[in-house]
Amino acid sequence: MTTVFIDGSAGTTGLRIYERLTARRDIELITLPDELRKDKSARQGAMSKANITFLCLPDDAAKEAALLAGSTDTVVIDTSTAHRTLDCWTYGMPELMGMREKISASKRIANPGCHASGFIALMAPLVDAGIVKGDELLSCMSVTGYSGGGKKMIAEYESEDKSSLLSAPRQYGLSQSHKHLKEMAKMSGLDNPPVFCPVVSNFYSGMEVTVPLFASRLNGCIDDIKEVYRLRYHSPIVHFEDSSDENGFISSNALSGRDDMQISVYGNEERIILVSRFDNLGKGASGAAIQNMNIVLGVDETTGLIV
């Protein structure tokens, strides 16, 4: 029986992990009473008993929690931004070349960001194949459900007297300093982060990440891109579906409630659109964290996931 402690189980990501794991017979969850949820000694004690510890905390709290875990033998899977670009942590995206093996042997795993997961899944294989140059200047648009903003944003969107401005899509990250940019560039093998345009909209969960390309800038064509994705992405968790749409539209919430990711390519021989669709709380957060745990445990990666 594998013992698991979720530090920050009251947050949106922690609650989804808890929900998935309570349905598993191979997992025993270690929980703390509410009055000890922020007690350092109690949390460290829980970590010392756990085979796996999930950190579902803000960045500063995750850094502190990682220090608490340092004196224990637990495997830490951090869902915050705090450790994603540190070389001493393993980036928890097994779809990257050679990363699955590193995750399986790691004690410190940094779970990818939601927007970042979609961008990296699209770009890393093309950079690896030489179709996109490492110094290429790119742009990226990403539409997400409001659950990505956590409990405060969820409450705002679900309030009966919410502002009318919340009824339309809202772009943010306007300063071009979004916290996902560093990992988007580093883990894709790019010299420069993209011009990034994230948009939050009035639906609970789901994500659609889009990267436009001019074919004239590529070392290849649209069919070459499709072939790269076809060879790389054929698992139940990340899968390539050639030009999958809904009567000429592609909805951002098509995979809401699921833990997989769909990769598709649209456009023509001149202008190409790359699209990844998934749930910002699934493959974009909790589902990815559980996938990483499954790899560490040596069980089927889809165990306990909805794919």
PDB file of C-alpha atoms in Angstrom:
ATOM      1  CA  MET A   1       0.000   0.000   0.000  1.00  0.00           C
ATOM      2  CA  THR A   2       1.396   3.389  -1.024  1.00  0.00           C
ATOM      3  CA  THR A   3       0.984   6.204   1.504  1.00  0.00           C
ATOM      4  CA  VAL A   4       0.295   9.710   0.169  1.00  0.00           C
ATOM      5  CA  PHE A   5       0.146  13.115   1.858  1.00  0.00           C
ATOM      6  CA  ILE A   6      -1.338  16.144   0.068  1.00  0.00           C
ATOM      7  CA  ASP A   7       0.054  19.351   1.554  1.00  0.00           C
ATOM      8  CA  GLY A   8      -2.520  21.925   0.512  1.00  0.00           C
ATOM      9  CA  SER A   9      -5.422  19.549  -0.027  1.00  0.00           C
ATOM     10  CA  ALA A  10      -7.969  22.361   0.395  1.00  0.00           C
ATOM     11  CA  GLY A  11      -6.914  24.115  -2.827  1.00  0.00           C
ATOM     12  CA  THR A  12      -8.354  23.469  -6.278  1.00  0.00           C
ATOM     13  CA  THR A  13      -5.478  21.253  -7.453  1.00  0.00           C
ATOM     14  CA  GLY A  14      -5.232  19.428  -4.124  1.00  0.00           C
ATOM     15  CA  LEU A  15      -8.943  18.700  -4.056  1.00  0.00           C
ATOM     16  CA  ARG A  16      -8.834  17.171  -7.569  1.00  0.00           C
ATOM     17  CA  ILE A  17      -5.865  14.970  -6.581  1.00  0.00           C
ATOM     18  CA  TYR A  18      -7.697  13.924  -3.409  1.00  0.00           C
ATOM     19  CA  GLU A  19     -10.805  13.108  -5.432  1.00  0.00           C
ATOM     20  CA  ARG A  20      -8.860  10.930  -7.860  1.00  0.00           C
ATOM     21  CA  LEU A  21      -6.869   9.105  -5.165  1.00  0.00           C
ATOM     22  CA  THR A  22      -9.758   8.297  -2.820  1.00  0.00           C
ATOM     23  CA  ALA A  23     -11.142   6.010  -5.525  1.00  0.00           C
ATOM     24  CA  ARG A  24      -7.945   3.912  -5.595  1.00  0.00           C
ATOM     25  CA  ARG A  25      -7.458   0.773  -3.533  1.00  0.00           C
ATOM     26  CA  ASP A  26      -3.656   0.921  -3.750  1.00  0.00           C
ATOM     27  CA  ILE A  27      -3.406   4.315  -2.028  1.00  0.00           C
ATOM     28  CA  GLU A  28      -3.692   5.225   1.651  1.00  0.00           C
ATOM     29  CA  LEU A  29      -4.121   8.959   2.203  1.00  0.00           C
ATOM     30  CA  ILE A  30      -2.523  10.610   5.222  1.00  0.00           C
ATOM     31  CA  THR A  31      -4.652  13.535   6.375  1.00  0.00           C
ATOM     32  CA  LEU A  32      -4.336  16.173   9.088  1.00  0.00           C
ATOM     33  CA  PRO A  33      -7.159  17.750  11.104  1.00  0.00           C
ATOM     34  CA  ASP A  34      -8.002  21.317  10.095  1.00  0.00           C
ATOM     35  CA  GLU A  35      -6.310  22.814  13.154  1.00  0.00           C
ATOM     36  CA  LEU A  36      -2.971  21.203  12.170  1.00  0.00           C
ATOM     37  CA  ARG A  37      -3.162  21.866   8.432  1.00  0.00           C
ATOM     38  CA  LYS A  38      -0.602  24.708   8.675  1.00  0.00           C
ATOM     39  CA  ASP A  39       1.412  23.296  11.572  1.00  0.00           C
ATOM     40  CA  LYS A  40       5.010  22.719  10.385  1.00  0.00           C
ATOM     41  CA  SER A  41       5.727  19.868  12.791  1.00  0.00           C
ATOM     42  CA  ALA A  42       2.515  18.032  11.904  1.00  0.00           C
ATOM     43  CA  ARG A  43       3.099  18.464   8.185  1.00  0.00           C
ATOM     44  CA  GLN A  44       6.679  17.226   8.440  1.00  0.00           C
ATOM     45  CA  GLY A  45       5.461  14.259  10.444  1.00  0.00           C
ATOM     46  CA  ALA A  46       2.947  13.436   7.713  1.00  0.00           C
ATOM     47  CA  MET A  47       5.666  13.715   5.067  1.00  0.00           C
ATOM     48  CA  SER A  48       7.902  11.327   6.998  1.00  0.00           C
ATOM     49  CA  LYS A  49       5.149   8.703   6.885  1.00  0.00           C
ATOM     50  CA  ALA A  50       4.326   9.243   3.204  1.00  0.00           C
ATOM     51  CA  ASN A  51       5.869   7.495   0.222  1.00  0.00           C
ATOM     52  CA  ILE A  52       4.614  10.366  -1.951  1.00  0.00           C
ATOM     53  CA  THR A  53       3.963  13.994  -0.950  1.00  0.00           C
ATOM     54  CA  PHE A  54       2.074  16.373  -3.232  1.00  0.00           C
ATOM     55  CA  LEU A  55       2.683  20.091  -2.665  1.00  0.00           C
ATOM     56  CA  CYS A  56      -0.413  22.042  -3.710  1.00  0.00           C
ATOM     57  CA  LEU A  57       0.648  25.384  -2.293  1.00  0.00           C
ATOM     58  CA  PRO A  58       1.602  28.923  -3.347  1.00  0.00           C
ATOM     59  CA  ASP A  59       5.236  29.304  -4.419  1.00  0.00           C
ATOM     60  CA  ASP A  60       6.707  30.579  -1.152  1.00  0.00           C
ATOM     61  CA  ALA A  61       4.840  27.981   0.894  1.00  0.00           C
ATOM     62  CA  ALA A  62       5.980  25.253  -1.524  1.00  0.00           C
ATOM     63  CA  LYS A  63       9.618  26.281  -1.053  1.00  0.00           C
ATOM     64  CA  GLU A  64       9.168  26.074   2.707  1.00  0.00           C
ATOM     65  CA  ALA A  65       7.431  22.708   2.428  1.00  0.00           C
ATOM     66  CA  ALA A  66      10.233  21.339   0.245  1.00  0.00           C
ATOM     67  CA  LEU A  67      12.683  22.227   3.012  1.00  0.00           C
ATOM     68  CA  LEU A  68      10.473  20.412   5.534  1.00  0.00           C
ATOM     69  CA  ALA A  69      10.518  17.349   3.291  1.00  0.00           C
ATOM     70  CA  GLY A  70      14.309  17.460   3.068  1.00  0.00           C
ATOM     71  CA  SER A  71      14.776  15.443   6.237  1.00  0.00           C
ATOM     72  CA  THR A  72      12.356  12.723   5.095  1.00  0.00           C
ATOM     73  CA  ASP A  73      12.503   9.981   2.465  1.00  0.00           C
ATOM     74  CA  THR A  74       9.289  11.013   0.719  1.00  0.00           C
ATOM     75  CA  VAL A  75       9.073  11.648  -3.024  1.00  0.00           C
ATOM     76  CA  VAL A  76       7.894  15.228  -3.509  1.00  0.00           C
ATOM     77  CA  ILE A  77       5.707  16.250  -6.457  1.00  0.00           C
ATOM     78  CA  ASP A  78       5.347  20.040  -6.408  1.00  0.00           C
ATOM     79  CA  THR A  79       2.464  21.561  -8.375  1.00  0.00           C
ATOM     80  CA  SER A  80       3.587  25.171  -7.819  1.00  0.00           C
ATOM     81  CA  THR A  81       5.859  27.296 -10.011  1.00  0.00           C
ATOM     82  CA  ALA A  82       8.627  27.332  -7.403  1.00  0.00           C
ATOM     83  CA  HIS A  83      10.939  24.596  -8.705  1.00  0.00           C
ATOM     84  CA  ARG A  84      10.093  24.100 -12.380  1.00  0.00           C
ATOM     85  CA  THR A  85      13.245  25.540 -13.928  1.00  0.00           C
ATOM     86  CA  LEU A  86      15.722  24.346 -11.283  1.00  0.00           C
ATOM     87  CA  ASP A  87      18.210  21.738 -12.506  1.00  0.00           C
ATOM     88  CA  CYS A  88      18.075  19.933  -9.148  1.00  0.00           C
ATOM     89  CA  TRP A  89      14.379  19.143  -9.725  1.00  0.00           C
ATOM     90  CA  THR A  90      13.032  16.870 -12.468  1.00  0.00           C
ATOM     91  CA  TYR A  91      10.503  18.508 -14.773  1.00  0.00           C
ATOM     92  CA  GLY A  92       7.393  16.353 -14.584  1.00  0.00           C
ATOM     93  CA  MET A  93       6.437  16.065 -18.235  1.00  0.00           C
ATOM     94  CA  PRO A  94       7.129  12.451 -19.278  1.00  0.00           C
ATOM     95  CA  GLU A  95       6.278  13.178 -22.905  1.00  0.00           C
ATOM     96  CA  LEU A  96       9.592  15.044 -23.271  1.00  0.00           C
ATOM     97  CA  MET A  97      12.482  12.984 -24.645  1.00  0.00           C
ATOM     98  CA  GLY A  98      14.193  11.006 -21.872  1.00  0.00           C
ATOM     99  CA  MET A  99      12.095  12.582 -19.123  1.00  0.00           C
ATOM    100  CA  ARG A 100      10.004   9.523 -18.224  1.00  0.00           C
ATOM    101  CA  GLU A 101      13.122   7.665 -17.103  1.00  0.00           C
ATOM    102  CA  LYS A 102      14.298  10.654 -15.055  1.00  0.00           C
ATOM    103  CA  ILE A 103      10.907  10.956 -13.349  1.00  0.00           C
ATOM    104  CA  SER A 104      10.853   7.291 -12.401  1.00  0.00           C
ATOM    105  CA  ALA A 105      14.154   7.667 -10.529  1.00  0.00           C
ATOM    106  CA  SER A 106      13.555  11.125  -9.031  1.00  0.00           C
ATOM    107  CA  LYS A 107      12.725  12.190  -5.474  1.00  0.00           C
ATOM    108  CA  ARG A 108      11.923  15.795  -6.435  1.00  0.00           C
ATOM    109  CA  ILE A 109       9.501  16.363  -9.320  1.00  0.00           C
ATOM    110  CA  ALA A 110       8.216  19.769 -10.443  1.00  0.00           C
ATOM    111  CA  ASN A 111       4.800  19.473 -12.066  1.00  0.00           C
ATOM    112  CA  PRO A 112       4.407  21.577 -15.250  1.00  0.00           C
ATOM    113  CA  GLY A 113       2.223  24.659 -15.450  1.00  0.00           C
ATOM    114  CA  CYS A 114      -1.095  24.411 -17.259  1.00  0.00           C
ATOM    115  CA  HIS A 115      -0.471  26.858 -20.139  1.00  0.00           C
ATOM    116  CA  ALA A 116       3.127  25.671 -20.289  1.00  0.00           C
ATOM    117  CA  SER A 117       2.090  22.028 -20.727  1.00  0.00           C
ATOM    118  CA  GLY A 118       0.136  22.832 -23.873  1.00  0.00           C
ATOM    119  CA  PHE A 119       2.848  25.025 -25.386  1.00  0.00           C
ATOM    120  CA  ILE A 120       5.709  22.624 -24.616  1.00  0.00           C
ATOM    121  CA  ALA A 121       3.758  19.632 -25.946  1.00  0.00           C
ATOM    122  CA  LEU A 122       3.383  21.499 -29.241  1.00  0.00           C
ATOM    123  CA  MET A 123       6.870  22.980 -29.560  1.00  0.00           C
ATOM    124  CA  ALA A 124       9.402  20.577 -27.996  1.00  0.00           C
ATOM    125  CA  PRO A 125       8.943  17.804 -30.620  1.00  0.00           C
ATOM    126  CA  LEU A 126       9.281  20.302 -33.479  1.00  0.00           C
ATOM    127  CA  VAL A 127      12.450  21.814 -32.021  1.00  0.00           C
ATOM    128  CA  ASP A 128      13.822  18.308 -31.392  1.00  0.00           C
ATOM    129  CA  ALA A 129      13.121  17.400 -35.038  1.00  0.00           C
ATOM    130  CA  GLY A 130      14.692  20.613 -36.359  1.00  0.00           C
ATOM    131  CA  ILE A 131      11.449  21.791 -37.961  1.00  0.00           C
ATOM    132  CA  VAL A 132      11.361  24.866 -35.707  1.00  0.00           C
ATOM    133  CA  LYS A 133      14.686  26.600 -35.032  1.00  0.00           C
ATOM    134  CA  GLY A 134      15.712  27.117 -31.418  1.00  0.00           C
ATOM    135  CA  ASP A 135      16.039  30.870 -31.952  1.00  0.00           C
ATOM    136  CA  GLU A 136      12.622  31.250 -33.614  1.00  0.00           C
ATOM    137  CA  LEU A 137      10.416  34.087 -32.338  1.00  0.00           C
ATOM    138  CA  LEU A 138       6.943  32.717 -31.620  1.00  0.00           C
ATOM    139  CA  SER A 139       3.574  33.773 -30.276  1.00  0.00           C
ATOM    140  CA  CYS A 140       1.045  31.765 -28.279  1.00  0.00           C
ATOM    141  CA  MET A 141      -2.589  32.248 -27.319  1.00  0.00           C
ATOM    142  CA  SER A 142      -4.202  30.188 -24.570  1.00  0.00           C
ATOM    143  CA  VAL A 143      -7.832  30.138 -23.457  1.00  0.00           C
ATOM    144  CA  THR A 144      -8.588  28.715 -20.011  1.00  0.00           C
ATOM    145  CA  GLY A 145     -11.553  28.133 -17.757  1.00  0.00           C
ATOM    146  CA  TYR A 146     -11.805  30.232 -14.618  1.00  0.00           C
ATOM    147  CA  SER A 147     -10.915  27.371 -12.242  1.00  0.00           C
ATOM    148  CA  GLY A 148      -7.277  28.007 -13.168  1.00  0.00           C
ATOM    149  CA  GLY A 149      -7.427  31.149 -11.035  1.00  0.00           C
ATOM    150  CA  GLY A 150      -8.104  29.218  -7.831  1.00  0.00           C
ATOM    151  CA  LYS A 151     -10.794  29.621  -5.198  1.00  0.00           C
ATOM    152  CA  LYS A 152     -10.928  33.424  -5.329  1.00  0.00           C
ATOM    153  CA  MET A 153     -11.509  33.554  -9.077  1.00  0.00           C
ATOM    154  CA  ILE A 154     -13.979  30.674  -8.929  1.00  0.00           C
ATOM    155  CA  ALA A 155     -15.981  32.597  -6.342  1.00  0.00           C
ATOM    156  CA  GLU A 156     -15.927  35.730  -8.506  1.00  0.00           C
ATOM    157  CA  TYR A 157     -17.194  33.918 -11.597  1.00  0.00           C
ATOM    158  CA  GLU A 158     -19.846  31.950  -9.724  1.00  0.00           C
ATOM    159  CA  SER A 159     -21.172  34.919  -7.734  1.00  0.00           C
ATOM    160  CA  GLU A 160     -24.762  35.897  -8.455  1.00  0.00           C
ATOM    161  CA  ASP A 161     -23.795  39.576  -8.636  1.00  0.00           C
ATOM    162  CA  LYS A 162     -20.616  39.159 -10.682  1.00  0.00           C
ATOM    163  CA  SER A 163     -19.423  41.991 -12.884  1.00  0.00           C
ATOM    164  CA  SER A 164     -20.694  42.003 -16.457  1.00  0.00           C
ATOM    165  CA  LEU A 165     -17.042  42.120 -17.548  1.00  0.00           C
ATOM    166  CA  LEU A 166     -16.710  38.482 -16.478  1.00  0.00           C
ATOM    167  CA  SER A 167     -19.280  37.415 -19.063  1.00  0.00           C
ATOM    168  CA  ALA A 168     -16.789  37.949 -21.901  1.00  0.00           C
ATOM    169  CA  PRO A 169     -13.290  36.470 -22.385  1.00  0.00           C
ATOM    170  CA  ARG A 170     -10.612  38.479 -20.549  1.00  0.00           C
ATOM    171  CA  GLN A 171      -6.982  38.651 -21.605  1.00  0.00           C
ATOM    172  CA  TYR A 172      -4.354  38.894 -18.854  1.00  0.00           C
ATOM    173  CA  GLY A 173      -0.571  38.591 -18.492  1.00  0.00           C
ATOM    174  CA  LEU A 174      -0.469  41.973 -20.237  1.00  0.00           C
ATOM    175  CA  SER A 175       3.047  42.839 -19.016  1.00  0.00           C
ATOM    176  CA  GLN A 176       4.468  39.779 -20.812  1.00  0.00           C
ATOM    177  CA  SER A 177       5.964  38.524 -17.540  1.00  0.00           C
ATOM    178  CA  HIS A 178       3.681  35.532 -16.940  1.00  0.00           C
ATOM    179  CA  LYS A 179       5.192  33.036 -14.517  1.00  0.00           C
ATOM    180  CA  HIS A 180       5.022  30.186 -17.058  1.00  0.00           C
ATOM    181  CA  LEU A 181       7.249  31.876 -19.646  1.00  0.00           C
ATOM    182  CA  LYS A 182      10.596  30.616 -18.316  1.00  0.00           C
ATOM    183  CA  GLU A 183       9.567  26.963 -18.397  1.00  0.00           C
ATOM    184  CA  MET A 184       7.834  27.403 -21.762  1.00  0.00           C
ATOM    185  CA  ALA A 185      11.111  28.474 -23.340  1.00  0.00           C
ATOM    186  CA  LYS A 186      13.503  26.215 -21.418  1.00  0.00           C
ATOM    187  CA  MET A 187      11.590  22.962 -21.733  1.00  0.00           C
ATOM    188  CA  SER A 188      10.771  23.565 -25.412  1.00  0.00           C
ATOM    189  CA  GLY A 189      14.442  24.114 -26.272  1.00  0.00           C
ATOM    190  CA  LEU A 190      13.808  27.704 -27.333  1.00  0.00           C
ATOM    191  CA  ASP A 191      16.159  30.632 -26.820  1.00  0.00           C
ATOM    192  CA  ASN A 192      13.283  33.074 -26.366  1.00  0.00           C
ATOM    193  CA  PRO A 193       9.908  32.868 -24.640  1.00  0.00           C
ATOM    194  CA  PRO A 194       6.915  33.489 -26.896  1.00  0.00           C
ATOM    195  CA  VAL A 195       4.729  36.560 -26.975  1.00  0.00           C
ATOM    196  CA  PHE A 196       2.089  35.013 -24.724  1.00  0.00           C
ATOM    197  CA  CYS A 197      -1.606  35.958 -24.717  1.00  0.00           C
ATOM    198  CA  PRO A 198      -3.515  34.031 -22.012  1.00  0.00           C
ATOM    199  CA  VAL A 199      -7.293  34.504 -21.878  1.00  0.00           C
ATOM    200  CA  VAL A 200      -9.673  33.467 -19.091  1.00  0.00           C
ATOM    201  CA  SER A 201     -13.296  32.873 -20.028  1.00  0.00           C
ATOM    202  CA  ASN A 202     -16.644  32.153 -18.393  1.00  0.00           C
ATOM    203  CA  PHE A 203     -16.498  28.347 -18.177  1.00  0.00           C
ATOM    204  CA  TYR A 204     -15.249  26.228 -15.284  1.00  0.00           C
ATOM    205  CA  SER A 205     -12.450  24.120 -16.756  1.00  0.00           C
ATOM    206  CA  GLY A 206     -10.708  23.349 -20.008  1.00  0.00           C
ATOM    207  CA  MET A 207      -7.804  24.805 -21.952  1.00  0.00           C
ATOM    208  CA  GLU A 208      -6.908  25.449 -25.572  1.00  0.00           C
ATOM    209  CA  VAL A 209      -3.332  26.469 -26.409  1.00  0.00           C
ATOM    210  CA  THR A 210      -2.633  27.757 -29.925  1.00  0.00           C
ATOM    211  CA  VAL A 211       0.698  28.458 -31.638  1.00  0.00           C
ATOM    212  CA  PRO A 212       0.563  29.973 -35.166  1.00  0.00           C
ATOM    213  CA  LEU A 213       3.412  29.357 -37.619  1.00  0.00           C
ATOM    214  CA  PHE A 214       4.389  30.618 -41.064  1.00  0.00           C
ATOM    215  CA  ALA A 215       5.455  27.663 -43.181  1.00  0.00           C
ATOM    216  CA  SER A 216       8.158  29.794 -44.796  1.00  0.00           C
ATOM    217  CA  ARG A 217       9.934  29.952 -41.417  1.00  0.00           C
ATOM    218  CA  LEU A 218      10.063  26.169 -41.004  1.00  0.00           C
ATOM    219  CA  ASN A 219      12.419  23.399 -42.032  1.00  0.00           C
ATOM    220  CA  GLY A 220       9.519  21.321 -43.274  1.00  0.00           C
ATOM    221  CA  CYS A 221       5.841  21.517 -44.102  1.00  0.00           C
ATOM    222  CA  ILE A 222       2.490  20.892 -42.439  1.00  0.00           C
ATOM    223  CA  ASP A 223       2.637  17.170 -43.243  1.00  0.00           C
ATOM    224  CA  ASP A 224       6.061  16.913 -41.591  1.00  0.00           C
ATOM    225  CA  ILE A 225       4.622  18.434 -38.418  1.00  0.00           C
ATOM    226  CA  LYS A 226       1.754  15.980 -38.412  1.00  0.00           C
ATOM    227  CA  GLU A 227       4.143  13.067 -38.828  1.00  0.00           C
ATOM    228  CA  VAL A 228       6.283  14.230 -35.893  1.00  0.00           C
ATOM    229  CA  TYR A 229       3.203  14.424 -33.672  1.00  0.00           C
ATOM    230  CA  ARG A 230       1.864  11.123 -34.964  1.00  0.00           C
ATOM    231  CA  LEU A 231       5.088   9.363 -33.966  1.00  0.00           C
ATOM    232  CA  ARG A 232       5.435  11.149 -30.610  1.00  0.00           C
ATOM    233  CA  TYR A 233       1.863  11.244 -29.337  1.00  0.00           C
ATOM    234  CA  HIS A 234      -0.082   7.997 -29.472  1.00  0.00           C
ATOM    235  CA  SER A 235      -0.722   7.223 -25.793  1.00  0.00           C
ATOM    236  CA  PRO A 236      -4.092   7.430 -24.011  1.00  0.00           C
ATOM    237  CA  ILE A 237      -2.825  10.481 -22.098  1.00  0.00           C
ATOM    238  CA  VAL A 238      -1.402  12.560 -24.974  1.00  0.00           C
ATOM    239  CA  HIS A 239      -2.700  11.725 -28.424  1.00  0.00           C
ATOM    240  CA  PHE A 240      -2.516  13.251 -31.886  1.00  0.00           C
ATOM    241  CA  GLU A 241      -5.797  13.704 -33.741  1.00  0.00           C
ATOM    242  CA  ASP A 242      -5.426  15.095 -37.236  1.00  0.00           C
ATOM    243  CA  SER A 243      -7.525  18.273 -37.620  1.00  0.00           C
ATOM    244  CA  SER A 244     -10.115  17.248 -35.046  1.00  0.00           C
ATOM    245  CA  ASP A 245     -12.856  19.886 -34.815  1.00  0.00           C
ATOM    246  CA  GLU A 246     -16.560  20.415 -34.127  1.00  0.00           C
ATOM    247  CA  ASN A 247     -18.051  21.482 -37.471  1.00  0.00           C
ATOM    248  CA  GLY A 248     -15.350  24.072 -38.109  1.00  0.00           C
ATOM    249  CA  PHE A 249     -14.971  25.147 -34.482  1.00  0.00           C
ATOM    250  CA  ILE A 250     -12.693  23.959 -31.661  1.00  0.00           C
ATOM    251  CA  SER A 251     -13.995  24.417 -28.136  1.00  0.00           C
ATOM    252  CA  SER A 252     -11.707  25.090 -25.193  1.00  0.00           C
ATOM    253  CA  ASN A 253     -13.748  22.933 -22.816  1.00  0.00           C
ATOM    254  CA  ALA A 254     -13.917  19.819 -25.016  1.00  0.00           C
ATOM    255  CA  LEU A 255     -11.784  17.801 -22.559  1.00  0.00           C
ATOM    256  CA  SER A 256     -13.162  19.290 -19.337  1.00  0.00           C
ATOM    257  CA  GLY A 257     -13.159  16.785 -16.482  1.00  0.00           C
ATOM    258  CA  ARG A 258     -10.574  14.562 -18.192  1.00  0.00           C
ATOM    259  CA  ASP A 259      -6.846  13.969 -17.679  1.00  0.00           C
ATOM    260  CA  ASP A 260      -5.675  13.574 -21.282  1.00  0.00           C
ATOM    261  CA  MET A 261      -4.465  15.999 -23.961  1.00  0.00           C
ATOM    262  CA  GLN A 262      -5.347  16.240 -27.640  1.00  0.00           C
ATOM    263  CA  ILE A 263      -2.795  17.543 -30.164  1.00  0.00           C
ATOM    264  CA  SER A 264      -4.047  18.771 -33.558  1.00  0.00           C
ATOM    265  CA  VAL A 265      -2.791  20.698 -36.577  1.00  0.00           C
ATOM    266  CA  TYR A 266      -4.833  23.035 -38.799  1.00  0.00           C
ATOM    267  CA  GLY A 267      -4.150  25.467 -41.637  1.00  0.00           C
ATOM    268  CA  ASN A 268      -2.579  25.112 -45.060  1.00  0.00           C
ATOM    269  CA  GLU A 269       0.788  25.111 -46.814  1.00  0.00           C
ATOM    270  CA  GLU A 270       1.381  28.776 -45.941  1.00  0.00           C
ATOM    271  CA  ARG A 271      -0.093  29.364 -42.466  1.00  0.00           C
ATOM    272  CA  ILE A 272      -0.296  26.658 -39.812  1.00  0.00           C
ATOM    273  CA  ILE A 273      -2.080  26.496 -36.455  1.00  0.00           C
ATOM    274  CA  LEU A 274      -0.927  24.079 -33.749  1.00  0.00           C
ATOM    275  CA  VAL A 275      -3.479  23.353 -31.015  1.00  0.00           C
ATOM    276  CA  SER A 276      -3.390  21.421 -27.757  1.00  0.00           C
ATOM    277  CA  ARG A 277      -6.610  20.894 -25.803  1.00  0.00           C
ATOM    278  CA  PHE A 278      -6.916  19.536 -22.265  1.00  0.00           C
ATOM    279  CA  ASP A 279      -8.350  20.315 -18.838  1.00  0.00           C
ATOM    280  CA  ASN A 280      -6.357  22.956 -16.945  1.00  0.00           C
ATOM    281  CA  LEU A 281      -7.058  20.942 -13.775  1.00  0.00           C
ATOM    282  CA  GLY A 282      -6.357  17.596 -15.473  1.00  0.00           C
ATOM    283  CA  LYS A 283      -3.260  17.223 -17.671  1.00  0.00           C
ATOM    284  CA  GLY A 284      -2.644  20.865 -16.772  1.00  0.00           C
ATOM    285  CA  ALA A 285      -2.343  20.173 -13.032  1.00  0.00           C
ATOM    286  CA  SER A 286      -3.769  17.308 -10.937  1.00  0.00           C
ATOM    287  CA  GLY A 287      -3.887  14.664 -13.660  1.00  0.00           C
ATOM    288  CA  ALA A 288      -0.260  15.334 -14.580  1.00  0.00           C
ATOM    289  CA  ALA A 289       0.743  15.075 -10.912  1.00  0.00           C
ATOM    290  CA  ILE A 290      -0.942  11.687 -10.569  1.00  0.00           C
ATOM    291  CA  GLN A 291       0.611  10.526 -13.848  1.00  0.00           C
ATOM    292  CA  ASN A 292       4.020  11.389 -12.387  1.00  0.00           C
ATOM    293  CA  MET A 293       3.203   9.499  -9.201  1.00  0.00           C
ATOM    294  CA  ASN A 294       2.204   6.453 -11.241  1.00  0.00           C
ATOM    295  CA  ILE A 295       5.543   6.553 -13.069  1.00  0.00           C
ATOM    296  CA  VAL A 296       7.431   6.693  -9.761  1.00  0.00           C
ATOM    297  CA  LEU A 297       5.399   3.723  -8.488  1.00  0.00           C
ATOM    298  CA  GLY A 298       5.937   1.738 -11.677  1.00  0.00           C
ATOM    299  CA  VAL A 299       2.230   1.259 -12.380  1.00  0.00           C
ATOM    300  CA  ASP A 300       0.267   2.018 -15.542  1.00  0.00           C
ATOM    301  CA  GLU A 301       0.383   5.791 -16.110  1.00  0.00           C
ATOM    302  CA  THR A 302      -3.368   6.004 -16.610  1.00  0.00           C
ATOM    303  CA  THR A 303      -4.210   4.403 -13.234  1.00  0.00           C
ATOM    304  CA  GLY A 304      -6.785   6.534 -11.441  1.00  0.00           C
ATOM    305  CA  LEU A 305      -7.095   8.960 -14.357  1.00  0.00           C
ATOM    306  CA  ILE A 306      -9.999   9.744 -16.664  1.00  0.00           C
ATOM    307  CA  VAL A 307      -8.747   9.409 -20.239  1.00  0.00           C
TER     308      VAL A 307
END
